[in-house]
GROMACS .gro file of C-alpha atoms in nm:
model
  210
    1CYS     CA    1  -7.347 -13.409  -5.400
    2GLY     CA    2  -7.063 -13.535  -5.615
    3GLY     CA    3  -6.835 -13.266  -5.474
    4GLY     CA    4  -6.929 -13.357  -5.117
    5GLU     CA    5  -6.859 -13.726  -5.176
    6GLN     CA    6  -6.525 -13.640  -5.333
    7GLU     CA    7  -6.429 -13.425  -5.034
    8LYS     CA    8  -6.537 -13.705  -4.796
    9GLU     CA    9  -6.332 -13.959  -4.990
   10GLN     CA   10  -6.035 -13.725  -4.983
   11GLN     CA   11  -6.081 -13.669  -4.608
   12ASP     CA   12  -6.111 -14.046  -4.553
   13GLU     CA   13  -5.793 -14.094  -4.749
   14ILE     CA   14  -5.618 -13.829  -4.538
   15ASP     CA   15  -5.745 -13.987  -4.217
   16ALA     CA   16  -5.630 -14.331  -4.331
   17TYR     CA   17  -5.295 -14.187  -4.425
   18ASN     CA   18  -5.264 -14.013  -4.087
   19GLU     CA   19  -5.347 -14.338  -3.906
   20MET     CA   20  -5.090 -14.524  -4.111
   21MET     CA   21  -4.829 -14.260  -4.029
   22ARG     CA   22  -4.921 -14.276  -3.659
   23GLN     CA   23  -4.878 -14.655  -3.654
   24ARG     CA   24  -4.550 -14.623  -3.839
   25HIS     CA   25  -4.431 -14.361  -3.592
   26LEU     CA   26  -4.521 -14.590  -3.300
   27LYS     CA   27  -4.326 -14.877  -3.454
   28GLU     CA   28  -4.028 -14.652  -3.523
   29GLU     CA   29  -4.040 -14.521  -3.166
   30GLU     CA   30  -4.043 -14.878  -3.032
   31GLU     CA   31  -3.751 -14.967  -3.259
   32ARG     CA   32  -3.559 -14.658  -3.140
   33LYS     CA   33  -3.616 -14.753  -2.776
   34ARG     CA   34  -3.500 -15.109  -2.846
   35ILE     CA   35  -3.183 -14.981  -3.017
   36ASP     CA   36  -3.115 -14.740  -2.728
   37HIS     CA   37  -3.162 -15.026  -2.481
   38GLU     CA   38  -2.919 -15.244  -2.675
   39LYS     CA   39  -2.669 -14.958  -2.684
   40LYS     CA   40  -2.691 -14.920  -2.307
   41ILE     CA   41  -2.640 -15.296  -2.262
   42ARG     CA   42  -2.339 -15.294  -2.496
   43TRP     CA   43  -2.191 -14.995  -2.318
   44GLN     CA   44  -2.240 -15.153  -1.976
   45ARG     CA   45  -2.073 -15.469  -2.104
   46VAL     CA   46  -1.778 -15.267  -2.234
   47VAL     CA   47  -1.750 -15.086  -1.900
   48GLU     CA   48  -1.759 -15.414  -1.707
   49GLU     CA   49  -1.501 -15.577  -1.934
   50THR     CA   50  -1.258 -15.285  -1.913
   51LYS     CA   51  -1.315 -15.182  -1.549
   52ASN     CA   52  -1.024 -15.392  -1.410
   53GLN     CA   53  -0.788 -15.340  -1.701
   54THR     CA   54  -0.521 -15.072  -1.741
   55GLU     CA   55  -0.659 -14.794  -1.956
   56ASP     CA   56  -0.404 -14.691  -2.213
   57LYS     CA   57  -0.437 -14.448  -2.499
   58GLU     CA   58  -0.551 -14.706  -2.754
   59GLU     CA   59  -0.831 -14.828  -2.528
   60LEU     CA   60  -0.947 -14.472  -2.460
   61ASP     CA   61  -0.941 -14.392  -2.831
   62ALA     CA   62  -1.134 -14.708  -2.916
   63LEU     CA   63  -1.403 -14.635  -2.657
   64ARG     CA   64  -1.426 -14.272  -2.756
   65ASP     CA   65  -1.447 -14.361  -3.128
   66MET     CA   66  -1.718 -14.616  -3.057
   67LEU     CA   67  -1.923 -14.362  -2.861
   68TRP     CA   68  -1.867 -14.098  -3.127
   69GLN     CA   69  -1.977 -14.341  -3.400
   70GLU     CA   70  -2.294 -14.434  -3.211
   71GLU     CA   71  -2.377 -14.069  -3.146
   72PHE     CA   72  -2.308 -13.983  -3.510
   73GLU     CA   73  -2.533 -14.266  -3.631
   74ALA     CA   74  -2.807 -14.158  -3.390
   75ARG     CA   75  -2.787 -13.799  -3.515
   76LYS     CA   76  -2.783 -13.919  -3.874
   77LYS     CA   77  -3.084 -14.141  -3.816
   78LYS     CA   78  -3.265 -13.853  -3.645
   79GLU     CA   79  -3.188 -13.625  -3.940
   80GLU     CA   80  -3.311 -13.889  -4.185
   81GLU     CA   81  -3.629 -13.930  -3.981
   82GLU     CA   82  -3.683 -13.555  -3.973
   83GLN     CA   83  -3.627 -13.536  -4.349
   84ARG     CA   84  -3.873 -13.819  -4.405
   85GLN     CA   85  -4.131 -13.648  -4.184
   86LYS     CA   86  -4.080 -13.326  -4.376
   87LYS     CA   87  -4.138 -13.509  -4.704
   88GLU     CA   88  -4.454 -13.666  -4.565
   89ALA     CA   89  -4.569 -13.324  -4.444
   90ASP     CA   90  -4.512 -13.190  -4.794
   91ARG     CA   91  -4.720 -13.470  -4.937
   92LYS     CA   92  -5.006 -13.392  -4.701
   93GLU     CA   93  -4.992 -13.028  -4.808
   94ILE     CA   94  -5.008 -13.136  -5.172
   95MET     CA   95  -5.312 -13.350  -5.096
   96LYS     CA   96  -5.483 -13.048  -4.937
   97GLY     CA   97  -5.439 -12.827  -5.230
   98ASN     CA   98  -5.281 -12.480  -5.310
   99GLN     CA   99  -4.972 -12.544  -5.515
  100ALA     CA  100  -4.840 -12.192  -5.470
  101GLN     CA  101  -4.842 -12.216  -5.092
  102ILE     CA  102  -4.689 -12.563  -5.111
  103GLN     CA  103  -4.410 -12.431  -5.333
  104ALA     CA  104  -4.347 -12.143  -5.094
  105ARG     CA  105  -4.342 -12.386  -4.803
  106LYS     CA  106  -4.101 -12.613  -4.989
  107GLU     CA  107  -3.866 -12.321  -5.048
  108MET     CA  108  -3.887 -12.225  -4.682
  109LEU     CA  109  -3.824 -12.586  -4.573
  110GLN     CA  110  -3.532 -12.612  -4.814
  111LYS     CA  111  -3.383 -12.295  -4.669
  112MET     CA  112  -3.435 -12.428  -4.317
  113LYS     CA  113  -3.276 -12.757  -4.423
  114GLU     CA  114  -2.972 -12.578  -4.563
  115GLU     CA  115  -2.941 -12.366  -4.249
  116GLU     CA  116  -2.979 -12.677  -4.033
  117LYS     CA  117  -2.719 -12.857  -4.243
  118ALA     CA  118  -2.479 -12.565  -4.199
  119ILE     CA  119  -2.540 -12.567  -3.823
  120VAL     CA  120  -2.487 -12.945  -3.806
  121GLN     CA  121  -2.167 -12.914  -4.008
  122GLU     CA  122  -2.042 -12.640  -3.780
  123MET     CA  123  -2.126 -12.850  -3.475
  124MET     CA  124  -1.948 -13.152  -3.625
  125GLN     CA  125  -1.638 -12.941  -3.691
  126LYS     CA  126  -1.648 -12.813  -3.334
  127PHE     CA  127  -1.694 -13.167  -3.206
  128ALA     CA  128  -1.394 -13.283  -3.410
  129GLN     CA  129  -1.184 -12.993  -3.275
  130ASP     CA  130  -1.294 -13.069  -2.920
  131GLU     CA  131  -1.203 -13.433  -2.980
  132GLU     CA  132  -0.857 -13.334  -3.102
  133ASN     CA  133  -0.808 -13.102  -2.804
  134GLU     CA  134  -0.912 -13.382  -2.568
  135LYS     CA  135  -0.662 -13.621  -2.730
  136GLU     CA  136  -0.385 -13.361  -2.696
  137ARG     CA  137  -0.480 -13.303  -2.331
  138ILE     CA  138  -0.470 -13.677  -2.259
  139MET     CA  139  -0.132 -13.711  -2.434
  140GLN     CA  140   0.005 -13.415  -2.236
  141THR     CA  141  -0.126 -13.564  -1.910
  142MET     CA  142   0.032 -13.902  -1.991
  143GLU     CA  143   0.363 -13.731  -2.079
  144GLU     CA  144   0.358 -13.532  -1.755
  145ARG     CA  145   0.284 -13.852  -1.564
  146ARG     CA  146   0.575 -14.031  -1.732
  147SER     CA  147   0.803 -13.735  -1.654
  148PHE     CA  148   0.692 -13.739  -1.290
  149VAL     CA  149   0.753 -14.115  -1.262
  150GLU     CA  150   1.096 -14.079  -1.423
  151MET     CA  151   1.189 -13.791  -1.189
  152ALA     CA  152   1.074 -13.992  -0.886
  153ARG     CA  153   1.279 -14.290  -1.004
  154ARG     CA  154   1.591 -14.074  -1.042
  155GLN     CA  155   1.538 -13.923  -0.698
  156ARG     CA  156   1.508 -14.271  -0.546
  157GLU     CA  157   1.825 -14.381  -0.721
  158GLU     CA  158   2.006 -14.066  -0.604
  159LYS     CA  159   1.892 -14.122  -0.244
  160ALA     CA  160   2.003 -14.485  -0.261
  161ARG     CA  161   2.343 -14.379  -0.399
  162LEU     CA  162   2.389 -14.116  -0.129
  163TYR     CA  163   2.290 -14.370   0.136
  164LEU     CA  164   2.544 -14.623   0.007
  165ASP     CA  165   2.815 -14.354  -0.014
  166GLU     CA  166   2.743 -14.245   0.344
  167LYS     CA  167   2.740 -14.607   0.459
  168LYS     CA  168   3.075 -14.672   0.292
  169LYS     CA  169   3.218 -14.355   0.446
  170LEU     CA  170   3.103 -14.459   0.796
  171GLU     CA  171   3.252 -14.806   0.751
  172GLU     CA  172   3.577 -14.653   0.626
  173ASP     CA  173   3.584 -14.413   0.922
  174ARG     CA  174   3.529 -14.704   1.163
  175ARG     CA  175   3.810 -14.902   1.002
  176ASN     CA  176   4.043 -14.602   1.014
  177ALA     CA  177   3.953 -14.536   1.379
  178SER     CA  178   4.016 -14.903   1.467
  179GLN     CA  179   4.352 -14.899   1.287
  180GLU     CA  180   4.451 -14.573   1.460
  181GLU     CA  181   4.359 -14.719   1.801
  182GLU     CA  182   4.562 -15.034   1.733
  183TYR     CA  183   4.855 -14.820   1.619
  184ARG     CA  184   4.827 -14.599   1.930
  185ILE     CA  185   4.824 -14.904   2.158
  186LYS     CA  186   5.132 -15.043   1.983
  187ILE     CA  187   5.316 -14.709   2.015
  188ILE     CA  188   5.236 -14.689   2.386
  189ALA     CA  189   5.346 -15.051   2.442
  190GLU     CA  190   5.667 -14.995   2.250
  191ALA     CA  191   5.740 -14.672   2.439
  192LYS     CA  192   5.675 -14.851   2.772
  193ARG     CA  193   5.901 -15.137   2.671
  194ARG     CA  194   6.185 -14.903   2.576
  195LEU     CA  195   6.140 -14.701   2.894
  196LEU     CA  196   6.165 -15.013   3.107
  197GLU     CA  197   6.469 -15.134   2.919
  198SER     CA  198   6.645 -14.800   2.963
  199HIS     CA  199   6.590 -14.812   3.342
  200ALA     CA  200   6.630 -15.184   3.385
  201ASP     CA  201   6.937 -15.152   3.607
  202SER     CA  202   6.782 -14.909   3.851
  203LEU     CA  203   6.456 -15.099   3.859
  204GLU     CA  204   6.615 -15.439   3.909
  205GLY     CA  205   6.426 -15.632   4.168
  206PHE     CA  206   6.112 -15.428   4.112
  207LEU     CA  207   6.024 -15.560   3.770
  208PRO     CA  208   5.802 -15.862   3.743
  209ARG     CA  209   5.976 -16.182   3.644
  210MET     CA  210   5.918 -16.272   3.283
   0.00000   0.00000   0.00000
């Protein structure tokens, strides 16, 4: 009888512990949802505040760093929660009995933890490399854009210069043509005058009176 009561008490303790863990999990889930909701609100506010502003490199870096920090904290919190759950699972195993199996399970969990840590570290390194590549791509795009704008500006200046040169040349040609016409008219008038003077005697009486 004493053994049965002890097992019942132990089972009651396990059930109470499980209920406590369930309630704690519910509260943590509610807290996680609240934090995610606040993150979405903050992000929407950032998007609304920066939507009509010129996005330069510093703004992009700030936004990207903020998102990276939030994602990193979320992953870290998730890892901490998983570690805590693993510890609680270990405790439940201890309460159930068989120390040898618990030790073997601990070793297996430790190995899994180390493998998971190595995978997370590898992913973080890849994420950092991807981040660096993205920054370099953005810098290259901005440099290409500046080069394009500079080339377009030079082309506009060259077109404007050519237009002014052509305009000056046309004006100069018109002035030269006008001067040549005036000179031609003067030459013809002078030649006519000399011709009339040389034949004045024979043309006397036919010339208009001056």
